[in-house]
CSV table of C-alpha atoms in Angstrom, one decimal:
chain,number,residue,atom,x,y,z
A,1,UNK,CA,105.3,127.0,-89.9
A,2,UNK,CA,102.4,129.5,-89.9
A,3,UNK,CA,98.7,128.1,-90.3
A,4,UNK,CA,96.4,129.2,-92.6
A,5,UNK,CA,93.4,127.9,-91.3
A,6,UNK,CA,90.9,129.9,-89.0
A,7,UNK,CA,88.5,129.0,-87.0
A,8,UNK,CA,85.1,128.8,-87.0
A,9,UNK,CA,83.7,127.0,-83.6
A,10,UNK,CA,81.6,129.9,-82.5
A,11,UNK,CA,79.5,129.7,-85.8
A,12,UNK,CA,78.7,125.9,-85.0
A,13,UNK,CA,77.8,126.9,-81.3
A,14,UNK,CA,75.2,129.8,-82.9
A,15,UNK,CA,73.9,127.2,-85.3
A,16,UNK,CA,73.5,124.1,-83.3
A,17,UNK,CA,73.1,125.6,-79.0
A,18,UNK,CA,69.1,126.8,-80.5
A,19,UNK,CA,68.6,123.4,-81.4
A,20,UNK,CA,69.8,121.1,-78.7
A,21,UNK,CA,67.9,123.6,-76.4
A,22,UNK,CA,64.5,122.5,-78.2
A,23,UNK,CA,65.2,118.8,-77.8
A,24,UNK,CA,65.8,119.3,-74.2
A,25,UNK,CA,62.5,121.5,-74.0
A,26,UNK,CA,60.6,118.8,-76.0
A,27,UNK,CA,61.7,116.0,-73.5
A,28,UNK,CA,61.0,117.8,-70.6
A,29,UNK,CA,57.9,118.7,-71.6
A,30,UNK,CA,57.2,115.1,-72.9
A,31,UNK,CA,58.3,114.1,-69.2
A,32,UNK,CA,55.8,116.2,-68.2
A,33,UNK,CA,53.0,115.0,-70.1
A,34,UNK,CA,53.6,111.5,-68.8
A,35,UNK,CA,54.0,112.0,-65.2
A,36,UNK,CA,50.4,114.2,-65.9
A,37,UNK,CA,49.1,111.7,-67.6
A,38,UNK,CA,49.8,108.7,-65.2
A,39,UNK,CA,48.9,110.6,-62.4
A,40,UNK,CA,45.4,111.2,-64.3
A,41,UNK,CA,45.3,107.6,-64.5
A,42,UNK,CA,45.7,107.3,-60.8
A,43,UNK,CA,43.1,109.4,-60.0
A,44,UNK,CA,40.4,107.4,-62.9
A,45,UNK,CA,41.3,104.1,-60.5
A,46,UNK,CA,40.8,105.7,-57.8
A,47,UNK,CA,37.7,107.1,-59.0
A,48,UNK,CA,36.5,103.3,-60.5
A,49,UNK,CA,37.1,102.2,-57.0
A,50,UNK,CA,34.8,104.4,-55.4
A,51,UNK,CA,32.4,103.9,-58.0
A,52,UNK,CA,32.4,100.3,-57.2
A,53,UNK,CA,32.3,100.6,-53.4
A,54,UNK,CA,29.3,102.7,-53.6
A,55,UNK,CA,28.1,99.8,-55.7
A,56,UNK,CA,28.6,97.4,-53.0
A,57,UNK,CA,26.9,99.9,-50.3
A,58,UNK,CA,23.8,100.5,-52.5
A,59,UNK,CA,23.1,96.9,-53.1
A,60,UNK,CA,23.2,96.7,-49.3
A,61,UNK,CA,21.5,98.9,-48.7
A,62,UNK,CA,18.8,98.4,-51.1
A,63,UNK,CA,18.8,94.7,-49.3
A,64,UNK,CA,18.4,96.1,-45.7
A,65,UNK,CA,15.2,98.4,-46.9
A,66,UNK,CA,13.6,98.2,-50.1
A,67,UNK,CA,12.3,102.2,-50.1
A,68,UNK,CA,16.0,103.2,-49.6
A,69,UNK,CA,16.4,105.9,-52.6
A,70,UNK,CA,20.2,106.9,-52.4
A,71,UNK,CA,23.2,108.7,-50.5
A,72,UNK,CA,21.6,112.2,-51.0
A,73,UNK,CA,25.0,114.0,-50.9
A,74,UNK,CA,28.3,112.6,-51.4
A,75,UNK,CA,29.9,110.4,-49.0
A,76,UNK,CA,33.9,110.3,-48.7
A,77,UNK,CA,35.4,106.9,-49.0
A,78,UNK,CA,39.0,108.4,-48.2
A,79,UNK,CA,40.8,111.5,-47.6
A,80,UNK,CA,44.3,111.7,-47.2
A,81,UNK,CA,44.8,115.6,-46.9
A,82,UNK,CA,45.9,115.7,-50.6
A,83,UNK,CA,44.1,113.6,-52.3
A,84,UNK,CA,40.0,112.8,-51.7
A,85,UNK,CA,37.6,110.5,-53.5
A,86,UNK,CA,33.9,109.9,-52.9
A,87,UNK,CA,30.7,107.9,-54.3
A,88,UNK,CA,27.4,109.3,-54.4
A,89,UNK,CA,24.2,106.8,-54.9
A,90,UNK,CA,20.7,107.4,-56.1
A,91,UNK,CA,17.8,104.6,-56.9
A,92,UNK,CA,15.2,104.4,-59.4
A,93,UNK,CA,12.7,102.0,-60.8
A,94,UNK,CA,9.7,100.2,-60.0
A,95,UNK,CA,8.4,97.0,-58.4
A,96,UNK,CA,10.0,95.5,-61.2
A,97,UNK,CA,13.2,96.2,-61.7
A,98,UNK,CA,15.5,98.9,-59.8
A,99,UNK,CA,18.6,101.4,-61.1
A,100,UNK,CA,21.6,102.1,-58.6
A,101,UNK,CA,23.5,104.7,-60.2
A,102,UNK,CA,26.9,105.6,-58.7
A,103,UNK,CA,29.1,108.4,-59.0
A,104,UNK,CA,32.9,108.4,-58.2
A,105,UNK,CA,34.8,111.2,-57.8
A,106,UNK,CA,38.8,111.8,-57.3
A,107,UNK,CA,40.0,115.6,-56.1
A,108,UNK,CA,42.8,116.6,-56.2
A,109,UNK,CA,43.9,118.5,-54.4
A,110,UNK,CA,41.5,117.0,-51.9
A,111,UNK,CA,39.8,120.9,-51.2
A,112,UNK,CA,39.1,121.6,-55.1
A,113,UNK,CA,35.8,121.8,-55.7
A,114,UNK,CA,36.0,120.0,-58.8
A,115,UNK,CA,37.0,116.8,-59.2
A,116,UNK,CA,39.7,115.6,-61.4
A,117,UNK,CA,38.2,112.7,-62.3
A,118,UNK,CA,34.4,111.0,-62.7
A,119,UNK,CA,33.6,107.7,-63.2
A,120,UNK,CA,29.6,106.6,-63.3
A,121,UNK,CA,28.2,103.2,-63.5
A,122,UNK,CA,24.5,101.7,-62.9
A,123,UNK,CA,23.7,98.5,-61.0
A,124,UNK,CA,20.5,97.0,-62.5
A,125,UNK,CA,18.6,94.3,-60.1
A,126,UNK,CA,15.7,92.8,-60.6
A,127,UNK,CA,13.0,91.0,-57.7
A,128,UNK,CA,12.8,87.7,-56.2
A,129,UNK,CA,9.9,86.4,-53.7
A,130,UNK,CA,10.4,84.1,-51.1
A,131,UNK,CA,7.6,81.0,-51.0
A,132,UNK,CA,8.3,77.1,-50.4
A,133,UNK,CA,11.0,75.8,-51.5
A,134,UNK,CA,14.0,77.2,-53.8
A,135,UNK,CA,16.4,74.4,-53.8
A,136,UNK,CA,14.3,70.6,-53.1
A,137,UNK,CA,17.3,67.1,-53.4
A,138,UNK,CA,17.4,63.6,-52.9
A,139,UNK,CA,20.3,61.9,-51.3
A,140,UNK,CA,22.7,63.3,-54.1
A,141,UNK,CA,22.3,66.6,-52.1
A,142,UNK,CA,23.7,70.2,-52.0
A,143,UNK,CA,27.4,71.0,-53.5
A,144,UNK,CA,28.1,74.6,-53.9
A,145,UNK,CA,31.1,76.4,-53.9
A,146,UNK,CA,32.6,79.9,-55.9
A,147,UNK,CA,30.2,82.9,-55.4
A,148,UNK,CA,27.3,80.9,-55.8
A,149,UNK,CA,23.8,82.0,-53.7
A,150,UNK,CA,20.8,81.0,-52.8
A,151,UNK,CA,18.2,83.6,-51.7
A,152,UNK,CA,14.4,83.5,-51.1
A,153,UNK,CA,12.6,80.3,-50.3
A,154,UNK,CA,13.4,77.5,-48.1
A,155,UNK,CA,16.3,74.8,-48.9
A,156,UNK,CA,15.5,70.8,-48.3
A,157,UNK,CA,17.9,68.1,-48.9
A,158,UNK,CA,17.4,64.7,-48.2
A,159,UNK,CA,21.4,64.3,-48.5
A,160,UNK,CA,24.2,66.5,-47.5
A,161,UNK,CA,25.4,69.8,-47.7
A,162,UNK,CA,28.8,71.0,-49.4
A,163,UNK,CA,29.9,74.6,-49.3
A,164,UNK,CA,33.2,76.2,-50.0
A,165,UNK,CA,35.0,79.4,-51.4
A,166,UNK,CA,32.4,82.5,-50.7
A,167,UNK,CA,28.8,80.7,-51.6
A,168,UNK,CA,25.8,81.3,-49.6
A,169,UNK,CA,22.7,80.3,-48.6
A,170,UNK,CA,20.4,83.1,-47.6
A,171,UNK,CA,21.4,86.9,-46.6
A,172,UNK,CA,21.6,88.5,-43.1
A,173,UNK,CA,18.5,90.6,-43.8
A,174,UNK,CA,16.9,87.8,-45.5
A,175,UNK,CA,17.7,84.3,-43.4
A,176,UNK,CA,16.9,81.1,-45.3
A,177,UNK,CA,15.4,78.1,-43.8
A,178,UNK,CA,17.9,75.2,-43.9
A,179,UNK,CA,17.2,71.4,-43.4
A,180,UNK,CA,19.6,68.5,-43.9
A,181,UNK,CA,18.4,65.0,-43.9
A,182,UNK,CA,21.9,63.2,-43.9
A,183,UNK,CA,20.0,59.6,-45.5
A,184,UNK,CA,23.0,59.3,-47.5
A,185,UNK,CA,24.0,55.5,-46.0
A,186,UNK,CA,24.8,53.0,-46.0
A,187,UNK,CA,28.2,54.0,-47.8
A,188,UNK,CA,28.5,51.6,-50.8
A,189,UNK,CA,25.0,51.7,-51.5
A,190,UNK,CA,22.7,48.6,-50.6
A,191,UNK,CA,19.3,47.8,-51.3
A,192,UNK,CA,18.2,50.1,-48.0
A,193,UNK,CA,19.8,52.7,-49.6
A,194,UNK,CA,19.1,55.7,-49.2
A,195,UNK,CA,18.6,55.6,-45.1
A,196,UNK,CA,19.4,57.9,-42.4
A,197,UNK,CA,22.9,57.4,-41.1
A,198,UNK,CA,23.5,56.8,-37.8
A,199,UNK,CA,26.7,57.0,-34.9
A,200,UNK,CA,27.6,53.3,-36.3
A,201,UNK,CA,27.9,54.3,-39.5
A,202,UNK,CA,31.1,56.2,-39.0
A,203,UNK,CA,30.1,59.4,-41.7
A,204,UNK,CA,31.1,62.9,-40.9
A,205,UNK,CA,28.2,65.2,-41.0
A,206,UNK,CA,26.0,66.7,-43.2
A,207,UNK,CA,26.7,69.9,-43.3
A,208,UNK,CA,30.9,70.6,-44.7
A,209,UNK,CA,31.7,74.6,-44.8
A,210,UNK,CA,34.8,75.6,-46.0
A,211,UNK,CA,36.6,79.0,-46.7
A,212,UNK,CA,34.1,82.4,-46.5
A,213,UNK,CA,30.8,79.5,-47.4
A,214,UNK,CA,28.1,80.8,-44.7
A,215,UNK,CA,24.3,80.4,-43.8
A,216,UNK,CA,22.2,83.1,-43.0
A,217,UNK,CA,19.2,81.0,-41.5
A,218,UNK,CA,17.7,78.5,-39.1
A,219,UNK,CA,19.9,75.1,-39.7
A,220,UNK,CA,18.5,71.9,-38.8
A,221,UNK,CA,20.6,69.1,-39.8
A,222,UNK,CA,20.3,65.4,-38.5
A,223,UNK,CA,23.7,64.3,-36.9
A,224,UNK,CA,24.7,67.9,-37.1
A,225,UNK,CA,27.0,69.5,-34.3
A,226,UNK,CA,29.3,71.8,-35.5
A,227,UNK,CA,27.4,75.6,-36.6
A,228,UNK,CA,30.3,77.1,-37.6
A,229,UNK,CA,29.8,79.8,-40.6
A,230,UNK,CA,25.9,80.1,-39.4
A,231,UNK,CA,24.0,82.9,-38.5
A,232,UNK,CA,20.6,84.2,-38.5
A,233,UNK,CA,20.1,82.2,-36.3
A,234,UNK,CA,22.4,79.4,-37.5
A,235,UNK,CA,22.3,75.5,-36.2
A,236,UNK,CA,19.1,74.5,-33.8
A,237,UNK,CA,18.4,71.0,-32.1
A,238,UNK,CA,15.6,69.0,-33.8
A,239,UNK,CA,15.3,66.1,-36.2
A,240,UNK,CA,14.8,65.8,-40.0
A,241,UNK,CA,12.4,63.5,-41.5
A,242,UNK,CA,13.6,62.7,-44.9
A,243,UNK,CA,10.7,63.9,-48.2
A,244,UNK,CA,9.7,62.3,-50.9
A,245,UNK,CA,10.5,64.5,-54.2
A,246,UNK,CA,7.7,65.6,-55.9
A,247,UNK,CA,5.9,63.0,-58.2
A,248,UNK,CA,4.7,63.7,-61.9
A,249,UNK,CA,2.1,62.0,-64.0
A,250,UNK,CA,4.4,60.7,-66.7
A,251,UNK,CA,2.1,58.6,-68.2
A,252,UNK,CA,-0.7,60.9,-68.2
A,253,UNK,CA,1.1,63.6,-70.3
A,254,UNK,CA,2.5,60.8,-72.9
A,255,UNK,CA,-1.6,59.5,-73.0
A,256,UNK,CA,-2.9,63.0,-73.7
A,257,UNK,CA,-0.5,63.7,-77.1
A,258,UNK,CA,-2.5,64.6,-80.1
A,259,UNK,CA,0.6,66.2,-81.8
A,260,UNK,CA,3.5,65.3,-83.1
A,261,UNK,CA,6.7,67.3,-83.8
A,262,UNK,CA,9.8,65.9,-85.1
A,263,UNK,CA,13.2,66.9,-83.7
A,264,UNK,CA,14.2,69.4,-86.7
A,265,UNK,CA,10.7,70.4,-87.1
A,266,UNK,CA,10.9,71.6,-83.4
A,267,UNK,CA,14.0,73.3,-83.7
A,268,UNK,CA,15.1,76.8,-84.9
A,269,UNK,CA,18.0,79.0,-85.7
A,270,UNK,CA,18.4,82.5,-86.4
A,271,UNK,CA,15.6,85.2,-86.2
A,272,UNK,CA,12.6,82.8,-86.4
A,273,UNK,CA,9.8,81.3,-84.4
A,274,UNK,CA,8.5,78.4,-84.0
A,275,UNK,CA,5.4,77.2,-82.2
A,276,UNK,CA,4.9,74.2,-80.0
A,277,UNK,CA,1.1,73.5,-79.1
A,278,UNK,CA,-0.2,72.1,-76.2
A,279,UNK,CA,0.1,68.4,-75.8
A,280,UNK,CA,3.1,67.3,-78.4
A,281,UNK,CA,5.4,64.5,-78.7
A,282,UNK,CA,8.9,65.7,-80.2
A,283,UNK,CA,10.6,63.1,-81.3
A,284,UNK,CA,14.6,63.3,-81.5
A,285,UNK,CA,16.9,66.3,-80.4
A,286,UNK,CA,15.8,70.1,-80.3
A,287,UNK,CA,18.2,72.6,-80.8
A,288,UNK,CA,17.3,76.2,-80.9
A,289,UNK,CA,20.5,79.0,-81.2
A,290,UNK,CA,20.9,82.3,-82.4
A,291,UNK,CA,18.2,84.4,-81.0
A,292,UNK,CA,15.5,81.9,-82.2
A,293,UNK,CA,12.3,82.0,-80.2
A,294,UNK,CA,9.9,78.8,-79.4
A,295,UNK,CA,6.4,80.0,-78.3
A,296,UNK,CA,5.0,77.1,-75.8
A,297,UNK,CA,0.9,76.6,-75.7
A,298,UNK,CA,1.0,73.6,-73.3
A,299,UNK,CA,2.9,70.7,-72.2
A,300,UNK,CA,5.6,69.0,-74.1
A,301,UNK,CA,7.7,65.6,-74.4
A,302,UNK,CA,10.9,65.3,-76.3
A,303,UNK,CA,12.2,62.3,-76.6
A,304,UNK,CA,15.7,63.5,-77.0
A,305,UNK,CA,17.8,66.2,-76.1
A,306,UNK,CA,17.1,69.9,-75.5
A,307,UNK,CA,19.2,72.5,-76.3
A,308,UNK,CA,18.6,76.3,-76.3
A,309,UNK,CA,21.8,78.5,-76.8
A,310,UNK,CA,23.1,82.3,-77.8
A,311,UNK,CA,20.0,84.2,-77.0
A,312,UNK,CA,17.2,82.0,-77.9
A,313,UNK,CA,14.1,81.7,-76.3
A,314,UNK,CA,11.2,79.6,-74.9
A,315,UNK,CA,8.3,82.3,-74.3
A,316,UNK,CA,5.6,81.0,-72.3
A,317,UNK,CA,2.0,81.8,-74.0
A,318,UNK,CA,0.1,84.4,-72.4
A,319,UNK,CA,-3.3,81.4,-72.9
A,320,UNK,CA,-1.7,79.3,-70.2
A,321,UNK,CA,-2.4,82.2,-67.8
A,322,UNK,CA,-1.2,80.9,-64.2
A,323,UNK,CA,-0.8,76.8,-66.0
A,324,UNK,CA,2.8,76.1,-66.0
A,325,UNK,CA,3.6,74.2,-68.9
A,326,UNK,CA,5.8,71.1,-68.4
A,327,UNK,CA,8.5,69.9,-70.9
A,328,UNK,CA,9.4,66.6,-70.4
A,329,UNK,CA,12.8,65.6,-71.5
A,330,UNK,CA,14.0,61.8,-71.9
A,331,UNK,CA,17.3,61.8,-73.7
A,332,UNK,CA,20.5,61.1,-71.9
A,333,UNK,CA,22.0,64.3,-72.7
A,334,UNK,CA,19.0,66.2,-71.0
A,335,UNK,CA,18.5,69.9,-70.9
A,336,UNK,CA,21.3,72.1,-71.3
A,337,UNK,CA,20.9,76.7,-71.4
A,338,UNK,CA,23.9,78.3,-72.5
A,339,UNK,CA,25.0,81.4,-74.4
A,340,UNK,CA,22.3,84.0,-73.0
A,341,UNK,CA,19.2,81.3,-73.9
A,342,UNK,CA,16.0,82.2,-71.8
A,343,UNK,CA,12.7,81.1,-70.8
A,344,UNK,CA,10.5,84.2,-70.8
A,345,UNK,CA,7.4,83.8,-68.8
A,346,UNK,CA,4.1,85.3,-69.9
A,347,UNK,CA,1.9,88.1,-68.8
A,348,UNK,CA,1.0,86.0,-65.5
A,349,UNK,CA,4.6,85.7,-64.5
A,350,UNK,CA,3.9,82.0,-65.1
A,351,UNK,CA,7.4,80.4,-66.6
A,352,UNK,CA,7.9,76.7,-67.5
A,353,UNK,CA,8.9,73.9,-65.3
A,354,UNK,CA,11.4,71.1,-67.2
A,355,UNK,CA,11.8,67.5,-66.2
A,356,UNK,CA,14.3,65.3,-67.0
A,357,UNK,CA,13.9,61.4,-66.6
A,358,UNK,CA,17.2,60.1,-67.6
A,359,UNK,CA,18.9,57.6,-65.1
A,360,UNK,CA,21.4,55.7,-67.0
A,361,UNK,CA,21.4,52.6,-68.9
A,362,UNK,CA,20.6,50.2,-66.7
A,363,UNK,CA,17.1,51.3,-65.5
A,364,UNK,CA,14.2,53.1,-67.8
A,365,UNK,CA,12.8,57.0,-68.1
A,366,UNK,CA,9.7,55.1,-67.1
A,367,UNK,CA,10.5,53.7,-63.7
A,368,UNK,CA,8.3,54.5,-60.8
A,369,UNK,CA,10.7,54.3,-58.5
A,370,UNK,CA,14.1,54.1,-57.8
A,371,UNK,CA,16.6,53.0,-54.6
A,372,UNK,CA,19.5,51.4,-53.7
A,373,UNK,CA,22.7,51.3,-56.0
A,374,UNK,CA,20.4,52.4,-59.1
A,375,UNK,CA,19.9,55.9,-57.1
A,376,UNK,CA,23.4,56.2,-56.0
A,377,UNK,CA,24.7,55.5,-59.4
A,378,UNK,CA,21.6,57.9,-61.0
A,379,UNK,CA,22.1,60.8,-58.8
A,380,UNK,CA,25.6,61.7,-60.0
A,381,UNK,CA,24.4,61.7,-63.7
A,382,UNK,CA,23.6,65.2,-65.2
A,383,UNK,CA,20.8,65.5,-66.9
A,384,UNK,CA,20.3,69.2,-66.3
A,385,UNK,CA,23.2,72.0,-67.0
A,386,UNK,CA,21.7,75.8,-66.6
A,387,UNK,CA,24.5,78.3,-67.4
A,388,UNK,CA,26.3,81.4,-69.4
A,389,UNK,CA,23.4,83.8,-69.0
A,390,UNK,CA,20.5,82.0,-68.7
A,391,UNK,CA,17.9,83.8,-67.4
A,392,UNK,CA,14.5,81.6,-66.2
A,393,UNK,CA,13.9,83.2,-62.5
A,394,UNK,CA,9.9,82.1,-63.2
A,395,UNK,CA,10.6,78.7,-64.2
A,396,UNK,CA,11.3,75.3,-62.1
A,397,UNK,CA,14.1,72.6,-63.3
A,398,UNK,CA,13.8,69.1,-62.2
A,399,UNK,CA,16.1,66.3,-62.4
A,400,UNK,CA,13.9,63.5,-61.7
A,401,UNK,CA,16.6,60.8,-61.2
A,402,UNK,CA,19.7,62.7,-61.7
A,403,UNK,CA,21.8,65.4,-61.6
A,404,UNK,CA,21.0,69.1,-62.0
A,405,UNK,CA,24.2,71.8,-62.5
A,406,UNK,CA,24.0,75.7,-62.1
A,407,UNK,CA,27.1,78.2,-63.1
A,408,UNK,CA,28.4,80.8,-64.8
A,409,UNK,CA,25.9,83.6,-64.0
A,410,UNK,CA,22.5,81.6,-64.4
A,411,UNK,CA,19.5,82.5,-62.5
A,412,UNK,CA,16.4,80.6,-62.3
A,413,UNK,CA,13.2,80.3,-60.5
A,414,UNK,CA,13.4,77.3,-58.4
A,415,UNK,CA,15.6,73.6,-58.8
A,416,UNK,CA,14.8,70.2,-57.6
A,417,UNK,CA,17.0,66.8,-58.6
A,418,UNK,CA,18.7,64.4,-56.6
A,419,UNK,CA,21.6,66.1,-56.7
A,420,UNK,CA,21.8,70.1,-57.2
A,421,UNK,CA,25.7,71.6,-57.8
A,422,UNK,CA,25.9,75.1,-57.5
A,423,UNK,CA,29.6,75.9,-59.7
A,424,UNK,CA,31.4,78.9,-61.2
A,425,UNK,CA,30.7,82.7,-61.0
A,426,UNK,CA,28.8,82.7,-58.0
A,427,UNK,CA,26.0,85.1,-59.7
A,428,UNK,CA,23.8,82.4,-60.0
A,429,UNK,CA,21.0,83.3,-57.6
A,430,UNK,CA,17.9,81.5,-56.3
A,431,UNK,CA,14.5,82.2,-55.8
A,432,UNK,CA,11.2,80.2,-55.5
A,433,UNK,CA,8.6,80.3,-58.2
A,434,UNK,CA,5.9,80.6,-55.9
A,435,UNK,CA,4.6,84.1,-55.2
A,436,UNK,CA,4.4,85.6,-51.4
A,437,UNK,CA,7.1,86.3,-49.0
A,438,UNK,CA,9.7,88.7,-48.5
A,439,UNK,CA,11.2,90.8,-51.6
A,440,UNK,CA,14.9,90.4,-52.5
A,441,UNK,CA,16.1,92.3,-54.8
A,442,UNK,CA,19.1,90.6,-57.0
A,443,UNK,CA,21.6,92.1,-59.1
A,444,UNK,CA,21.6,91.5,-62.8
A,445,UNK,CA,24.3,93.2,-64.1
A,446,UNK,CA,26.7,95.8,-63.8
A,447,UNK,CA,27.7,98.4,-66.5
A,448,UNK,CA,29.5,101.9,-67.1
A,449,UNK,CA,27.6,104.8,-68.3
């Protein structure tokens, strides 16, 4: 039987043929766009990677001379016939504080004379002077490990020496002085603790390096023999004669108070300031936190705690002139920065120097002395805990009988305790409060522009 119906394909072809050939268009052209668009991210990494390698060249080089002004002209970090990058460096600043500006560039191809992609950041450092004596222990001695650094001013410990991961002590165009007297024995303590050790006493010695750890310096360590991961000019015969840690009038700064704080009286938050004279007894815990400042005419002694935290701020008082000002601390939780908290020196460059007496329960912030299984149990106590920020690089920390701790991009002036740890991020740089000596410059943070 005869159909009736017609057909009608080549009208559906005519109406639908225009539109399947935009999809396809569209994809392709969204292909496009993406294999565009990640090869433009390629070339921003590799541009962020040049950027930071000329960084890391114009902090050296900045270390190696202190006039060096920059690259001039770019300088090609890699070329591989299609695709180039390069960093250009230039310096500015003053004595106090210096500006490394990097540019990275991507071409491609790598003989366009305009780069496909720019990346610019600034590296801001900031001066340390070398003098006496940066890092001063007892027989707790020297633990460092992470990135953590010492630079400028000598480093004495009456104990041992403990570095690991990539920390340092000194730079190769600015060697540290390095002495280690190993009176860490006998092992338990005894009442002629702490004493030199000697062959019979079976201890390794004073000096452990692990991983990338190195000294850029003269080493002289008693009991000492292996110099591995020292240079500049690294381990030298000779003897160490174990020092006495710096004494301090306790009981002439408690006679000479004529004012009288309490704890909450003392202490501060928010967007206020608060003013401690010269010669005060505070008497409980301090806290100052959120961008509170404390003004400081003279010294100070807090019975309890002290606690400065997100972006407070002890300001030294431009009346002290070249006086330090002490802060005595005596409660068992001690002195603890965190947060961005600072100590701001004044117009003398003259910071703060804070002591903390805590030893434990057994013995009393007042002792005159302290040896034998009292120190060994005292010197593993922390009393003193400087990170997240903190900036002090004109003040001195002192943990009379105990423990002081540095991390997590601190930087401070100079440290003395029985034991000093050096933990964490490894920006935590030293350099010694006392004026003279060769210029180091430091970096103080990095950021894109």
């Amino acid at each position: 039987m005869k159909s009736n119906q017609q057909g009608s394909i080549l009208l559906i072809f005519i109406i639908t043929l225009p539109f399947l050939i935009l999809i396809t268009a569209y994809y392709m052209r969204l292909s496009l766009t993406s294999y565009q668009v990640a090869h433009f991210d390629e070339y921003h990494t590799m541009a962020q990677m040049a950027a930071d390698a000329g960084a890391d060249y114009g902090v050296e080089q900045l270390l190696a001379d202190n006039s060096w002004t920059g690259t001039g002209s770019e300088v090609t970090l890699h070329n591989s016939g299609n695709v180039k990058t390069t960093f250009q460096d230039s310096v500015s600043g003053d004595s106090t504080t210096q500006t490394i500006t990097v540019t990275g560039r991507t071409y491609f191809p790598a003989t366009a004379a305009t780069p496909s992609r720019t990346v610019r950041v600034a590296v801001d450092l900031y001066p340390v002077s070398g003098g006496d004596y940066s890092i001063l222990t007892g027989a707790g001695g020297l633990i460092m490990s992470n990135n953590s650094k010492v630079v400028g001013g000598a480093v004495f410990v009456n104990g041992t020496i403990t570095m690991s991961n990539s920390a340092s002590i000194g730079l190769s165009t600015n060697p540290v002085n390095v002495q280690a007297a190993d009176a860490v024995c006998p092992v338990p303590a005894d009442s002629t603790y702490p004493r030199v050790c000697t062959s019979a006493d079976g201890q390794p010695e004073p000096i452990s390096m692990s991983n990338s750890a190195h000294i850029y310096g003269q080493v002289t360590a008693n009991n000492q023999t292996t110099g591995n991961n020292m240079t500049n000019p690294g381990l030298t015969s000779g003897t160490v004669t174990p020092g006495a840690l710096p004494t301090y009038d306790r009981a002439g700064q408690k006679a000479a108070v004529v004012n009288n704080l309490t704890g909450s009286q003392a202490s501060c938050s928010g967007k206020k300031n608060v003013i401690w004279p010269a010669n005060t007894k505070i008497t409980g815990d301090v806290t100052l936190s959120n961008q509170c400042t404390v003004t400081v005419q003279g010294n100070v002694w807090i019975t309890g705690s002290l606690s400065p935290s997100n972006s407070s701020q002890i300001i030294v008082a431009n009346v002290l002139g070249s006086t330090r000002p002490v802060i005595m601390i005596d409660g068992g939780s001690g002195l603890s920065f965190a947060n961005g908290a600072s100590v701001t020196a004044n117009a003398s460059g003259t910071g703060a120097e804070f002591i903390t007496f805590y030893c434990g329960a057994s013995c009393s912030v007042d002792s005159a002395t302290l040896t034998g299984s009292a120190l060994a149990a005292s010197r593993g106590i922390q009393t003193i805990n400087i990170g997240n920020n903190t900036s002090a690089i004109n003040s001195i920390f002192y943990a009379y009988w105990s423990e002081a701790t540095m991390g997590n991009s601190g930087s401070i002036g100079a440290v003395v305790g029985q034991t000093v740890q050096l933990v964490n991020q490894g920006t935590i740089t030293f350099g010694s409060s006392v004026s003279g000596g060769n210029t180091v410059w430091v970096v103080k943070g990095y950021r894109k522009l």
